[in-house]
PDB file of C-alpha atoms in Angstrom:
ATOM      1  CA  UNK D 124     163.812 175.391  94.360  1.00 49.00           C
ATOM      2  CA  UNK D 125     162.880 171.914  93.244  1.00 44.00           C
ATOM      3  CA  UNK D 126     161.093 171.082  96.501  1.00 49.00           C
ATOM      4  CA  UNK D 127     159.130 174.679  96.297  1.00 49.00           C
ATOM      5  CA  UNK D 128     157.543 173.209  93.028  1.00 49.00           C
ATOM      6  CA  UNK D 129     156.967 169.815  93.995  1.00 49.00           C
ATOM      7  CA  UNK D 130     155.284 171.301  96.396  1.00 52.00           C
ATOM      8  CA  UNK D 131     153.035 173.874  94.270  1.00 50.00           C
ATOM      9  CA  UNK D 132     152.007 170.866  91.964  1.00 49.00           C
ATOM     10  CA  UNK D 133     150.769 168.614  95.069  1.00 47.00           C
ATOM     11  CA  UNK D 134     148.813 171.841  96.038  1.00 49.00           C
ATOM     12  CA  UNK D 135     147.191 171.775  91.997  1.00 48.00           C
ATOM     13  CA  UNK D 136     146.815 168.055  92.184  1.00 43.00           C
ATOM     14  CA  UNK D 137     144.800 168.383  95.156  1.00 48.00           C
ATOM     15  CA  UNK D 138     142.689 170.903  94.269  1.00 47.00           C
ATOM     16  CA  UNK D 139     141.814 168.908  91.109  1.00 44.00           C
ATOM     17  CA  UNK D 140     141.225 165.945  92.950  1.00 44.00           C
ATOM     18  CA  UNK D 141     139.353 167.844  95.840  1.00 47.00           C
ATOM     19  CA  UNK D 142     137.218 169.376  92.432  1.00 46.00           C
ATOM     20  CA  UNK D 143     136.908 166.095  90.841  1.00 49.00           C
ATOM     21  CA  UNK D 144     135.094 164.778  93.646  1.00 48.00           C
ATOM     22  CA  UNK D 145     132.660 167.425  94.370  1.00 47.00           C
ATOM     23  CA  UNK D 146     131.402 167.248  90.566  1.00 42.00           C
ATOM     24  CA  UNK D 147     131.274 163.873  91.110  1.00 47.00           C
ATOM     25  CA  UNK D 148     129.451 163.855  94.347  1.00 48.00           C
ATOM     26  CA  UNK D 149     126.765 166.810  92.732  1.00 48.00           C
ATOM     27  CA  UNK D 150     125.216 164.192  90.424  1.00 48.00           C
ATOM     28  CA  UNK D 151     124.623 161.474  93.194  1.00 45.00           C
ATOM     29  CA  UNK D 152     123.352 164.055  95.548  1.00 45.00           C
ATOM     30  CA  UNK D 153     120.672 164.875  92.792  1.00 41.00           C
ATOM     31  CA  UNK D 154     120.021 161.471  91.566  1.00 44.00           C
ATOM     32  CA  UNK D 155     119.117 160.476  95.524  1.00 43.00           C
ATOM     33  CA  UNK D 156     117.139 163.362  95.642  1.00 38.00           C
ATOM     34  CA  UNK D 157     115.211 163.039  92.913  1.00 37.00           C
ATOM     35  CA  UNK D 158     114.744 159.074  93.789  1.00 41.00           C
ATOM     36  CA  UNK D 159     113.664 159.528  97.505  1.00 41.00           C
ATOM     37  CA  UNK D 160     110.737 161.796  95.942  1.00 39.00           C
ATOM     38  CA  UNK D 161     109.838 159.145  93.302  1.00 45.00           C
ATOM     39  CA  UNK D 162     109.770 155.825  95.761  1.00 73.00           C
ATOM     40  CA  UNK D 163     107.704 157.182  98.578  1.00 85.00           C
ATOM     41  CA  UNK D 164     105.202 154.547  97.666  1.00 87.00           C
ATOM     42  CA  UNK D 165     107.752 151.973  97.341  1.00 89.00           C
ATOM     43  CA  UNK D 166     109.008 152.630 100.251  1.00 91.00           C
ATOM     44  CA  UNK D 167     106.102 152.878 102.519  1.00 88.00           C
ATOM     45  CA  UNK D 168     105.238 149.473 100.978  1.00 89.00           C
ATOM     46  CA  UNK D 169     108.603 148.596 102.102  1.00 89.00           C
ATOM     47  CA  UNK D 170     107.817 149.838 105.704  1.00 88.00           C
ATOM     48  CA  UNK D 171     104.278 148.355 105.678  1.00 87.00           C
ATOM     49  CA  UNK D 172     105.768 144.754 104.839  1.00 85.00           C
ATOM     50  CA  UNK D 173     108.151 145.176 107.971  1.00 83.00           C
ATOM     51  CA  UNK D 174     105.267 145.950 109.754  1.00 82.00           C
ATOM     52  CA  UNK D 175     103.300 143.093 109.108  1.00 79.00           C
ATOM     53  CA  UNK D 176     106.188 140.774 110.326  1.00 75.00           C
ATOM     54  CA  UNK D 177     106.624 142.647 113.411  1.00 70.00           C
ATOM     55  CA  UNK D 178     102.896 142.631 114.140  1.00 67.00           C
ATOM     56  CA  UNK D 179     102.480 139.077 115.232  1.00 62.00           C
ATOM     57  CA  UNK D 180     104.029 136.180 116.344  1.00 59.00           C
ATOM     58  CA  UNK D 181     104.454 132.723 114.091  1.00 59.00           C
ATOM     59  CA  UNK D 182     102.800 130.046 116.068  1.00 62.00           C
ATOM     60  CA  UNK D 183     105.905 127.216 115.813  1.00 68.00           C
ATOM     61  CA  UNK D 184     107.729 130.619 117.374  1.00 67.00           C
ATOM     62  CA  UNK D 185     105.175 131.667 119.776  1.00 68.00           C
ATOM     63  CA  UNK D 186     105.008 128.077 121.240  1.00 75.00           C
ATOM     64  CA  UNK D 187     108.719 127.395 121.439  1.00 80.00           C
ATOM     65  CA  UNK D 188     109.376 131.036 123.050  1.00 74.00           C
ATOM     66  CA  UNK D 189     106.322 129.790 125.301  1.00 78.00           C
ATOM     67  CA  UNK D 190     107.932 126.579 126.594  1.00 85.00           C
ATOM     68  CA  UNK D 191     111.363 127.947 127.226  1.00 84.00           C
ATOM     69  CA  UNK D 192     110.563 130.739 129.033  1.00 79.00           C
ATOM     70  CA  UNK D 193     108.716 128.695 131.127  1.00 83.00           C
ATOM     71  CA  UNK D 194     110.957 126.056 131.859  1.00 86.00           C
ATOM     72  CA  UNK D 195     113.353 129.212 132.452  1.00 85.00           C
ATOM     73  CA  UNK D 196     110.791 130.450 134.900  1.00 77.00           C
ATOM     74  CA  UNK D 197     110.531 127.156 136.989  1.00 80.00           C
ATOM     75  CA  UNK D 198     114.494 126.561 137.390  1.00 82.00           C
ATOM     76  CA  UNK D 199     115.013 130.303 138.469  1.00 82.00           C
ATOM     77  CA  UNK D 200     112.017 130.092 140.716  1.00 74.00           C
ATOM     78  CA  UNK D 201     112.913 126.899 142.319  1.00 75.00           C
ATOM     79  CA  UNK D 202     116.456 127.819 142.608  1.00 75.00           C
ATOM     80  CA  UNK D 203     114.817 131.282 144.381  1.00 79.00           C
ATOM     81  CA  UNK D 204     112.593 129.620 146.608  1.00 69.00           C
ATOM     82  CA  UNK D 205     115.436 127.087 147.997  1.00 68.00           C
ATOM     83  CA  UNK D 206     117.691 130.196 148.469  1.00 73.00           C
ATOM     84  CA  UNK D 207     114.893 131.942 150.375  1.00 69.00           C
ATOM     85  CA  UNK D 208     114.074 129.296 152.818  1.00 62.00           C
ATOM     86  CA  UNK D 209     117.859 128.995 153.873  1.00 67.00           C
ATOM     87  CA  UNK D 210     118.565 132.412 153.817  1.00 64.00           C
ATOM     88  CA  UNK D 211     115.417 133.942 155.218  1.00 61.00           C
ATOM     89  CA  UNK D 212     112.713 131.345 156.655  1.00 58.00           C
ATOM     90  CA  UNK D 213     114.973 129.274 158.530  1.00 56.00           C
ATOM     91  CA  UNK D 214     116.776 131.427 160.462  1.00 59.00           C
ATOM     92  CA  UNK D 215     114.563 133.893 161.298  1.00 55.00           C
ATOM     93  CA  UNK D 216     110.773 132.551 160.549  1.00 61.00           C
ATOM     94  CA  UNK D 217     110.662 129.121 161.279  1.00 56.00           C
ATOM     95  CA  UNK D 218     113.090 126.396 161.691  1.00 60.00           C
ATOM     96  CA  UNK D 219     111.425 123.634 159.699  1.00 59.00           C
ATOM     97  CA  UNK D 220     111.643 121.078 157.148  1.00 65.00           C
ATOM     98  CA  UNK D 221     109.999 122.797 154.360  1.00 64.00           C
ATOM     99  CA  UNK D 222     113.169 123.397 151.948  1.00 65.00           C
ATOM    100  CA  UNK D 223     111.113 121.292 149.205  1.00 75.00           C
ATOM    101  CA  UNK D 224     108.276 122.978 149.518  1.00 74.00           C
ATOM    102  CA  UNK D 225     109.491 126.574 149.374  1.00 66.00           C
ATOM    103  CA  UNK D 226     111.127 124.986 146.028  1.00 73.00           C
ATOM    104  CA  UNK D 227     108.316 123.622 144.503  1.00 80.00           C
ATOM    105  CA  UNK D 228     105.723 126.777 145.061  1.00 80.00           C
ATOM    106  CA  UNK D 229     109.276 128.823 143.795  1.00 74.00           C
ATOM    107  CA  UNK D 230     108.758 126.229 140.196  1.00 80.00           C
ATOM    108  CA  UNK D 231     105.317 127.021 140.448  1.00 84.00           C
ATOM    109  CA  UNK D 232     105.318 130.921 140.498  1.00 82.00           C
ATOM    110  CA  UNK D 233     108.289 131.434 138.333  1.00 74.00           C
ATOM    111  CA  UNK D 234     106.830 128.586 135.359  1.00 80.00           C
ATOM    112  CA  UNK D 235     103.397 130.998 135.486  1.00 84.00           C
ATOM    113  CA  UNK D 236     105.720 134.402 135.385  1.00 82.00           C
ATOM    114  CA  UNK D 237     107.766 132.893 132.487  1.00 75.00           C
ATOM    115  CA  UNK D 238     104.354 131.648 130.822  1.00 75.00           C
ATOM    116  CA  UNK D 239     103.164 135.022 131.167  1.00 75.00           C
ATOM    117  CA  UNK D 240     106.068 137.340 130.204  1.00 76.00           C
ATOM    118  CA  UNK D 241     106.384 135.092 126.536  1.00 69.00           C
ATOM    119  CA  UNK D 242     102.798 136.061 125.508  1.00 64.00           C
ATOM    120  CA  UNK D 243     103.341 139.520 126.497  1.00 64.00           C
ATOM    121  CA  UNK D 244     106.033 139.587 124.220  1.00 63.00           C
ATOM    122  CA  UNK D 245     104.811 137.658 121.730  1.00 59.00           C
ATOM    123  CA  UNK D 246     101.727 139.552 120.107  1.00 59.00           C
ATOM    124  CA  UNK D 247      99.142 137.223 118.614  1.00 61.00           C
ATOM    125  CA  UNK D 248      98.241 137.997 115.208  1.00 65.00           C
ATOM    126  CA  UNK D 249      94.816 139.715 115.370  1.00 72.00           C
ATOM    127  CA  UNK D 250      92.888 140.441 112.250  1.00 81.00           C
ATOM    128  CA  UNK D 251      89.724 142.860 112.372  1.00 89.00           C
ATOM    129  CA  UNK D 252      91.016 145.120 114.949  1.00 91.00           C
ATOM    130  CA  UNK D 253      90.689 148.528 113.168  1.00 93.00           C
ATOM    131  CA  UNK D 254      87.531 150.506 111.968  1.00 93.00           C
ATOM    132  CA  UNK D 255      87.438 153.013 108.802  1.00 94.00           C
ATOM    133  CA  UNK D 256      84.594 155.132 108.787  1.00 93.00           C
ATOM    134  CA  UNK D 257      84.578 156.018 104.571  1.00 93.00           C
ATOM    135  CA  UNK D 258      82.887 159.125 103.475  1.00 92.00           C
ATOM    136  CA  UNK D 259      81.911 159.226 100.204  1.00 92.00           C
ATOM    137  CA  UNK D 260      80.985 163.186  99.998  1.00 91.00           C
ATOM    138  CA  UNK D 261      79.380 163.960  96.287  1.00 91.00           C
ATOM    139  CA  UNK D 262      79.055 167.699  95.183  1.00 89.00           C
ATOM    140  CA  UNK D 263      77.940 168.866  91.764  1.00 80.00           C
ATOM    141  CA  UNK D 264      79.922 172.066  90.404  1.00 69.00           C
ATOM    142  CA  UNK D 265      76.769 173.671  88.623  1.00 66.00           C
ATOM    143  CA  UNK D 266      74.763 173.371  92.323  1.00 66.00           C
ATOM    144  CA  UNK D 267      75.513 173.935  95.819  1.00 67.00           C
ATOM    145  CA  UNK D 268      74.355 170.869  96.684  1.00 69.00           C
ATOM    146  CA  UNK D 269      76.493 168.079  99.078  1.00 76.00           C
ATOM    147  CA  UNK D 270      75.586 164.899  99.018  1.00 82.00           C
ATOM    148  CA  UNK D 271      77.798 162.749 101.835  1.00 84.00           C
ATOM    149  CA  UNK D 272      77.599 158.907 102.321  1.00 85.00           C
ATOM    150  CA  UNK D 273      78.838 157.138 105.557  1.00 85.00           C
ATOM    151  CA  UNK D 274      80.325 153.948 105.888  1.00 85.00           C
ATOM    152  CA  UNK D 275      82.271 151.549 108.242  1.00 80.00           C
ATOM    153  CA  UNK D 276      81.708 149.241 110.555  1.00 69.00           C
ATOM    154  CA  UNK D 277      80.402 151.648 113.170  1.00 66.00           C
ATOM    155  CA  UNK D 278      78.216 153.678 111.040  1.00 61.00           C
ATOM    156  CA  UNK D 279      76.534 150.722 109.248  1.00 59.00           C
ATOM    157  CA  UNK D 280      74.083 150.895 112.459  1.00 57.00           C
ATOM    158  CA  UNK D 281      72.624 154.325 110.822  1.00 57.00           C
ATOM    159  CA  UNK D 282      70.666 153.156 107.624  1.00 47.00           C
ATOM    160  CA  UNK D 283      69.441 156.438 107.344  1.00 48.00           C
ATOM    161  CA  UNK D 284      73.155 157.679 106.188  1.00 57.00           C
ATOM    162  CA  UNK D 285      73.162 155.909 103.050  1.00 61.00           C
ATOM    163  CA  UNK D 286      71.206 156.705  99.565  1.00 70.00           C
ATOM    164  CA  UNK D 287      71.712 155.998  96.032  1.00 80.00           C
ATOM    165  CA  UNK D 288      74.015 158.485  94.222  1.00 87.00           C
ATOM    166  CA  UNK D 289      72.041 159.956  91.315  1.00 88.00           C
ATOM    167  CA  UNK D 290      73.607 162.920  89.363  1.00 89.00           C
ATOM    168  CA  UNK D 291      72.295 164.663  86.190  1.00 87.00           C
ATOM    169  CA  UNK D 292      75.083 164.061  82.992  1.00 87.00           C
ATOM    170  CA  UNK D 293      74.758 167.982  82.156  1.00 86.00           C
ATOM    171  CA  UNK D 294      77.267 169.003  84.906  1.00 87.00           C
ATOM    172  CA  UNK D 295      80.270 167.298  86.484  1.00 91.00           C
ATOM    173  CA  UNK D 296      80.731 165.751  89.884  1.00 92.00           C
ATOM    174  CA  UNK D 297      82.914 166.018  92.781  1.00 93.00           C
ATOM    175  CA  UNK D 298      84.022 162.900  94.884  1.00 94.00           C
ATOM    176  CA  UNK D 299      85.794 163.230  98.002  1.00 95.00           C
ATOM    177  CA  UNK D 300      86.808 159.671  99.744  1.00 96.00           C
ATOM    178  CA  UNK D 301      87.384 160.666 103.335  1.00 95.00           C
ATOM    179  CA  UNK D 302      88.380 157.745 106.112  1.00 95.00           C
ATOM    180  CA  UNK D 303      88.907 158.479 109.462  1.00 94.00           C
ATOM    181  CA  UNK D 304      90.604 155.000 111.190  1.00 94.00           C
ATOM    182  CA  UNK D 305      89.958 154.147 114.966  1.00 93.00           C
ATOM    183  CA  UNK D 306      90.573 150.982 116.992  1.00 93.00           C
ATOM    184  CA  UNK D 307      87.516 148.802 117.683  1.00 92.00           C
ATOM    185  CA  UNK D 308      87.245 149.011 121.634  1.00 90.00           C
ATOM    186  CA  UNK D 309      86.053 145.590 122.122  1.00 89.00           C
ATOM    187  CA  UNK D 310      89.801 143.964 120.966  1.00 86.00           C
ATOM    188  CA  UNK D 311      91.825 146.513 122.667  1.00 86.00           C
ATOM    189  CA  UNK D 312      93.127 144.740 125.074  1.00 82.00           C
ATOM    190  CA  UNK D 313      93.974 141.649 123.263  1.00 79.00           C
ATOM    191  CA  UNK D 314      96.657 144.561 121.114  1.00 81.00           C
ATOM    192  CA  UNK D 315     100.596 144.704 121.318  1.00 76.00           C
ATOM    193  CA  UNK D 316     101.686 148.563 121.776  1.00 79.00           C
ATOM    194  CA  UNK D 317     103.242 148.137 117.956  1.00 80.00           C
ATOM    195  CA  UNK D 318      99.680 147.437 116.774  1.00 83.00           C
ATOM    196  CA  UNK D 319      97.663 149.950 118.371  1.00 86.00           C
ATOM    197  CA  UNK D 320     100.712 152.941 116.822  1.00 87.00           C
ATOM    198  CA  UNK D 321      99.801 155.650 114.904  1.00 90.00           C
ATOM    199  CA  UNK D 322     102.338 154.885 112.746  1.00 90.00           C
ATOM    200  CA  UNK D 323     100.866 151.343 111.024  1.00 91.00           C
ATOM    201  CA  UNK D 324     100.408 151.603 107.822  1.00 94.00           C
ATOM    202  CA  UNK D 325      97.050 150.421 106.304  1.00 94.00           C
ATOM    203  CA  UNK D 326      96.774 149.394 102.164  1.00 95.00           C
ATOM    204  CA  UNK D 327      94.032 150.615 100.069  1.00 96.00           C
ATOM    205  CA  UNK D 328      93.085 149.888  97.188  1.00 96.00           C
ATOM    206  CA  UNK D 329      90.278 151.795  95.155  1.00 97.00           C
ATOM    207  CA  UNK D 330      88.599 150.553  92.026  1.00 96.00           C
ATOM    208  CA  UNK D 331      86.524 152.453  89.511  1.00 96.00           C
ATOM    209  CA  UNK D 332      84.816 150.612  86.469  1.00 95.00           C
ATOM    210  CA  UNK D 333      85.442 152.210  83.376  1.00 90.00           C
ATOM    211  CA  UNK D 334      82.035 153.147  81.736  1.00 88.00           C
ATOM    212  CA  UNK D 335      80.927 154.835  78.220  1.00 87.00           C
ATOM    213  CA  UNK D 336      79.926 158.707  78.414  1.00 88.00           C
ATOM    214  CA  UNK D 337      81.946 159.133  81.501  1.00 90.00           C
ATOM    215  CA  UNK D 338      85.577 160.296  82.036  1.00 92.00           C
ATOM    216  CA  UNK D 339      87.136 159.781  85.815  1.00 92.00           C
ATOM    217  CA  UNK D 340      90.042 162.079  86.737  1.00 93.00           C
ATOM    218  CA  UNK D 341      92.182 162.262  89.946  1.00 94.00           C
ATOM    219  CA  UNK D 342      91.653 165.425  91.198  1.00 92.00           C
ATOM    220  CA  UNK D 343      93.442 166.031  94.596  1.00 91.00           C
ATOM    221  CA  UNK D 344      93.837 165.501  98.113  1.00 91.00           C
ATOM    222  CA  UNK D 345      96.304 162.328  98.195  1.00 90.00           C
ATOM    223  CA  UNK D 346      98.995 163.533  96.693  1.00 89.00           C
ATOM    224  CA  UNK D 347     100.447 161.680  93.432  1.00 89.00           C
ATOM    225  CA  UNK D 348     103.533 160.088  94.504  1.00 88.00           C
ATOM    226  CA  UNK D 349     101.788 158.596  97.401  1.00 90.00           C
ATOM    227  CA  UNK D 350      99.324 155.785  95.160  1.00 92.00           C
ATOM    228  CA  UNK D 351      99.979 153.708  92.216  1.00 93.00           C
ATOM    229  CA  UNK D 352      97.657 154.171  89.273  1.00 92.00           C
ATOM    230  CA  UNK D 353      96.953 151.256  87.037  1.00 93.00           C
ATOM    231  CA  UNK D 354      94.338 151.365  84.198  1.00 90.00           C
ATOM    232  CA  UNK D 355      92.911 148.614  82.014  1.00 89.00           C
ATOM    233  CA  UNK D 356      89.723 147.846  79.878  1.00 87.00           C
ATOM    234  CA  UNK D 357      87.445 147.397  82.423  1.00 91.00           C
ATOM    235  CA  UNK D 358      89.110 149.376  85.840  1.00 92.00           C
ATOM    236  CA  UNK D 359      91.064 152.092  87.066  1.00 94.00           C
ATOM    237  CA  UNK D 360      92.981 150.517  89.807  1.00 95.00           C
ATOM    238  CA  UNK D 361      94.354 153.219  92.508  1.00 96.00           C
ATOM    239  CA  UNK D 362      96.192 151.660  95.636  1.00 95.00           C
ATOM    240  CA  UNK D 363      98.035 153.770  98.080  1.00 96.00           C
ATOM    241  CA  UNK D 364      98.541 153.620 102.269  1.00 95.00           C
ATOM    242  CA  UNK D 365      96.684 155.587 105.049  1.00 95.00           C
ATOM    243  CA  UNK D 366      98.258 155.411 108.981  1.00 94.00           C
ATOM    244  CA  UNK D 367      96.328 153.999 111.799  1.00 92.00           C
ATOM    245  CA  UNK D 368      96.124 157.496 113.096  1.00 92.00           C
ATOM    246  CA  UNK D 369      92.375 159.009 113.920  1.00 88.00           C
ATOM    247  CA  UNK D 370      93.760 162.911 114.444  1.00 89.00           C
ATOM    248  CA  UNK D 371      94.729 162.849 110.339  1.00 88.00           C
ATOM    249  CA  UNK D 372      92.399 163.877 108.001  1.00 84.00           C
ATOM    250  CA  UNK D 373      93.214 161.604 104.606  1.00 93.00           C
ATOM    251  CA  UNK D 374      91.025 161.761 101.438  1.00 95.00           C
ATOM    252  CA  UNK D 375      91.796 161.392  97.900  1.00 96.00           C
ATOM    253  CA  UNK D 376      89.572 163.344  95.249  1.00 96.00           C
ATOM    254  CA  UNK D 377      87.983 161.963  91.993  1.00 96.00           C
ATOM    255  CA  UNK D 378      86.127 164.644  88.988  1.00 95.00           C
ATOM    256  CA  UNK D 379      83.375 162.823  87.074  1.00 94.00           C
ATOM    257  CA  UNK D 380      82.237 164.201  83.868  1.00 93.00           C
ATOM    258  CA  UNK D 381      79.692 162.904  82.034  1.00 92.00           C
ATOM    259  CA  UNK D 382      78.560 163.298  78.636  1.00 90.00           C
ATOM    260  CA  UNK D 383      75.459 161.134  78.542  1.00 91.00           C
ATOM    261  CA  UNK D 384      74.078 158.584  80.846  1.00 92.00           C
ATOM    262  CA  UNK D 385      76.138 156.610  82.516  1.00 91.00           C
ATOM    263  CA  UNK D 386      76.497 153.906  85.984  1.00 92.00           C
ATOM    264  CA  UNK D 387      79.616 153.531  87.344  1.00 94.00           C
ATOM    265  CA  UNK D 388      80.572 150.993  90.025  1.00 95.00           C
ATOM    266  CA  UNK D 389      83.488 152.099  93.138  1.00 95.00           C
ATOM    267  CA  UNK D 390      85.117 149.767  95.085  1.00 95.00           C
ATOM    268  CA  UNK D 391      87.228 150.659  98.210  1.00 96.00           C
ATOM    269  CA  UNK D 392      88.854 147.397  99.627  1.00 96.00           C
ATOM    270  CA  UNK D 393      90.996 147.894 103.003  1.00 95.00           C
ATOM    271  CA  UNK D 394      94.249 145.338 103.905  1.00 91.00           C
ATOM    272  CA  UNK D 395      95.132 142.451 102.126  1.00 89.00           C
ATOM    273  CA  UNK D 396      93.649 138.822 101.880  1.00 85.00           C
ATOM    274  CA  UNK D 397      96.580 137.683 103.995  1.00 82.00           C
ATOM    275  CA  UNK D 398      96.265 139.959 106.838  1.00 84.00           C
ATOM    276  CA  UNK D 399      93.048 142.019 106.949  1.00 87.00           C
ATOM    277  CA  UNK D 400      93.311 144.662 109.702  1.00 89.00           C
ATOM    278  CA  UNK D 401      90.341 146.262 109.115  1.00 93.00           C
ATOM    279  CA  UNK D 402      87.328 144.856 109.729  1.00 92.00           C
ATOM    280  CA  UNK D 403      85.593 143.744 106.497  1.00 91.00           C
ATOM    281  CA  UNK D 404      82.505 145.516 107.414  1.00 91.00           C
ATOM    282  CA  UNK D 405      84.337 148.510 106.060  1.00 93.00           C
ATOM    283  CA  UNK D 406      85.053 147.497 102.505  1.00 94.00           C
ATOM    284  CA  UNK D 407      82.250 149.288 100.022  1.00 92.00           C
ATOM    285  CA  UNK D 408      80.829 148.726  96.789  1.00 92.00           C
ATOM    286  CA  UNK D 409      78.950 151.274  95.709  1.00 91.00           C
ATOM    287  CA  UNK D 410      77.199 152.081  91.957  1.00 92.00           C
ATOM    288  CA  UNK D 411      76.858 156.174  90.909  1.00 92.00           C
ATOM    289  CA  UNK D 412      74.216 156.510  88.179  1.00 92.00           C
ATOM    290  CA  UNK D 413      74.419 159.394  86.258  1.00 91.00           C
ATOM    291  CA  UNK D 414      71.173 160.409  84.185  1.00 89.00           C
ATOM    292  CA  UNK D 415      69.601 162.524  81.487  1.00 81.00           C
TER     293      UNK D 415
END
């Protein structure tokens, strides 16, 4: 009898304990939730700083990794060319004193396969290796009219692209930043497979001056958990990431509504001053005027 409810209160106990810990577990599931949605920003800044270590070799590191690996190279290589000369060129090739030799050209071709396999594995840092092509695409709500501007390193050749944005202050106005990334062709080569992935992560940073007679909303196409918003007297400072991938179409959206006349100045600014990807051609700075 006394073991059949010793028993029966283990089996309660449990089932407490068993409840306890899903209510407990409920919380954290929802708290991780909820923070995974709120840090994609901080975490693609986490992922983009990883990036930038793995995307180049320090040069104390590249030329250390460069001298042992070749001095690697020449042992194996001399010890190679010895063995092949005993094993294969004097018995069955020639029967000559050439031992030395055979070692030395073996030093020689494994120092310049060592020499070469530590730079392939050691990516140089290159800076300027990726083009943005930036549209700026204006459209007025009270017209049907769409006015596009093209920038970037490759479409600074076409002169005939570019205008000065002039909007009347009775109705309010669209902007649509578009960029479309690509590698620039001519430093392909000189690329590690990690830099030339899809999946590098590029910072931007977009600045609009705060004017009178003009408010500047966010309205679409990046979506809000993606970019950090920072305002002050004289900017509104977005910053966010796009990937190093040419099939994605990223934009963010801006709605300009003025109430009188009004210039306001946009700056788009790609990578950082430490490591600037993108070529510098592709940064803008561009004034809107807005008139009566």
């Amino acid at each position: 009898m006394y073991s059949k409810n010793s028993n029966k209160i283990k089996k309660i106990v449990l089932a407490f304990f068993l409840l306890g810990c899903v209510v407990m577990l409920l919380p954290a599931c929802k708290n991780k939730s909820q923070k995974e949605t709120s840090t994609v920003l901080e975490m693609q800044q986490q992922t983009y700083l990883e990036q930038k270590n793995m995307s180049y070799t320090s040069k104390p590191v590249l030329v250390i990794r460069v001298i042992l690996f070749t001095i690697l190279g020449a042992v194996l290589g001399g010890f190679i060319g010895y063995a092949l000369y005993n094993v294969v060129i004097n018995n069955f090739i020639w029967n000559g004193d050439i031992g030395i030799i055979c070692s030395i050209l073996g030093v020689i071709a494994g120092a310049i396969l060592g020499f070469m396999l530590a730079r392939s594995i050691s990516p140089i840092k290159q800076n300027e290796y990726i083009d943005v092509e930036t549209k700026f695409v204006f459209s007025q709500h009270e017209s049907d009219e769409i006015s596009t501007l093209v920038y970037g390193a490759a479409a600074n050749d076409d002169a005939s692209k570019h205008f000065l944005p002039r909007f009347s202050s009775d109705g309010e106005v669209q902007l649509t930043i578009e960029m479309q990334t690509s590698l620039i062709e001519k430093k392909i080569k000189k690329l590690s497979k990690f830099q030339k992935s899809t999946d590098v992560l590029i910072p931007v940073e977009i600045k609009i001056s705060k004017t009178n007679n003009l408010e500047i909303k966010y309205d679409g196409g990046l979506q809000k958990d993606r970019f950090s918003y920072e305002p002050d007297s004289t900017y509104d400072t977005y910053r966010f990431f796009i990937k190093n991938n040419e099939k994605l179409s990223q934009n963010i959206k801006f709605l300009f509504v003025p109430s009188d006349k009004a210039d306001v100045e946009i700056d788009v600014v790609y990578g950082t001053p430490d490591y600037k990807m993108v070529d510098s051609m592709c940064d803008i700075a561009q004034t809107v005027k807005f008139l009566n």
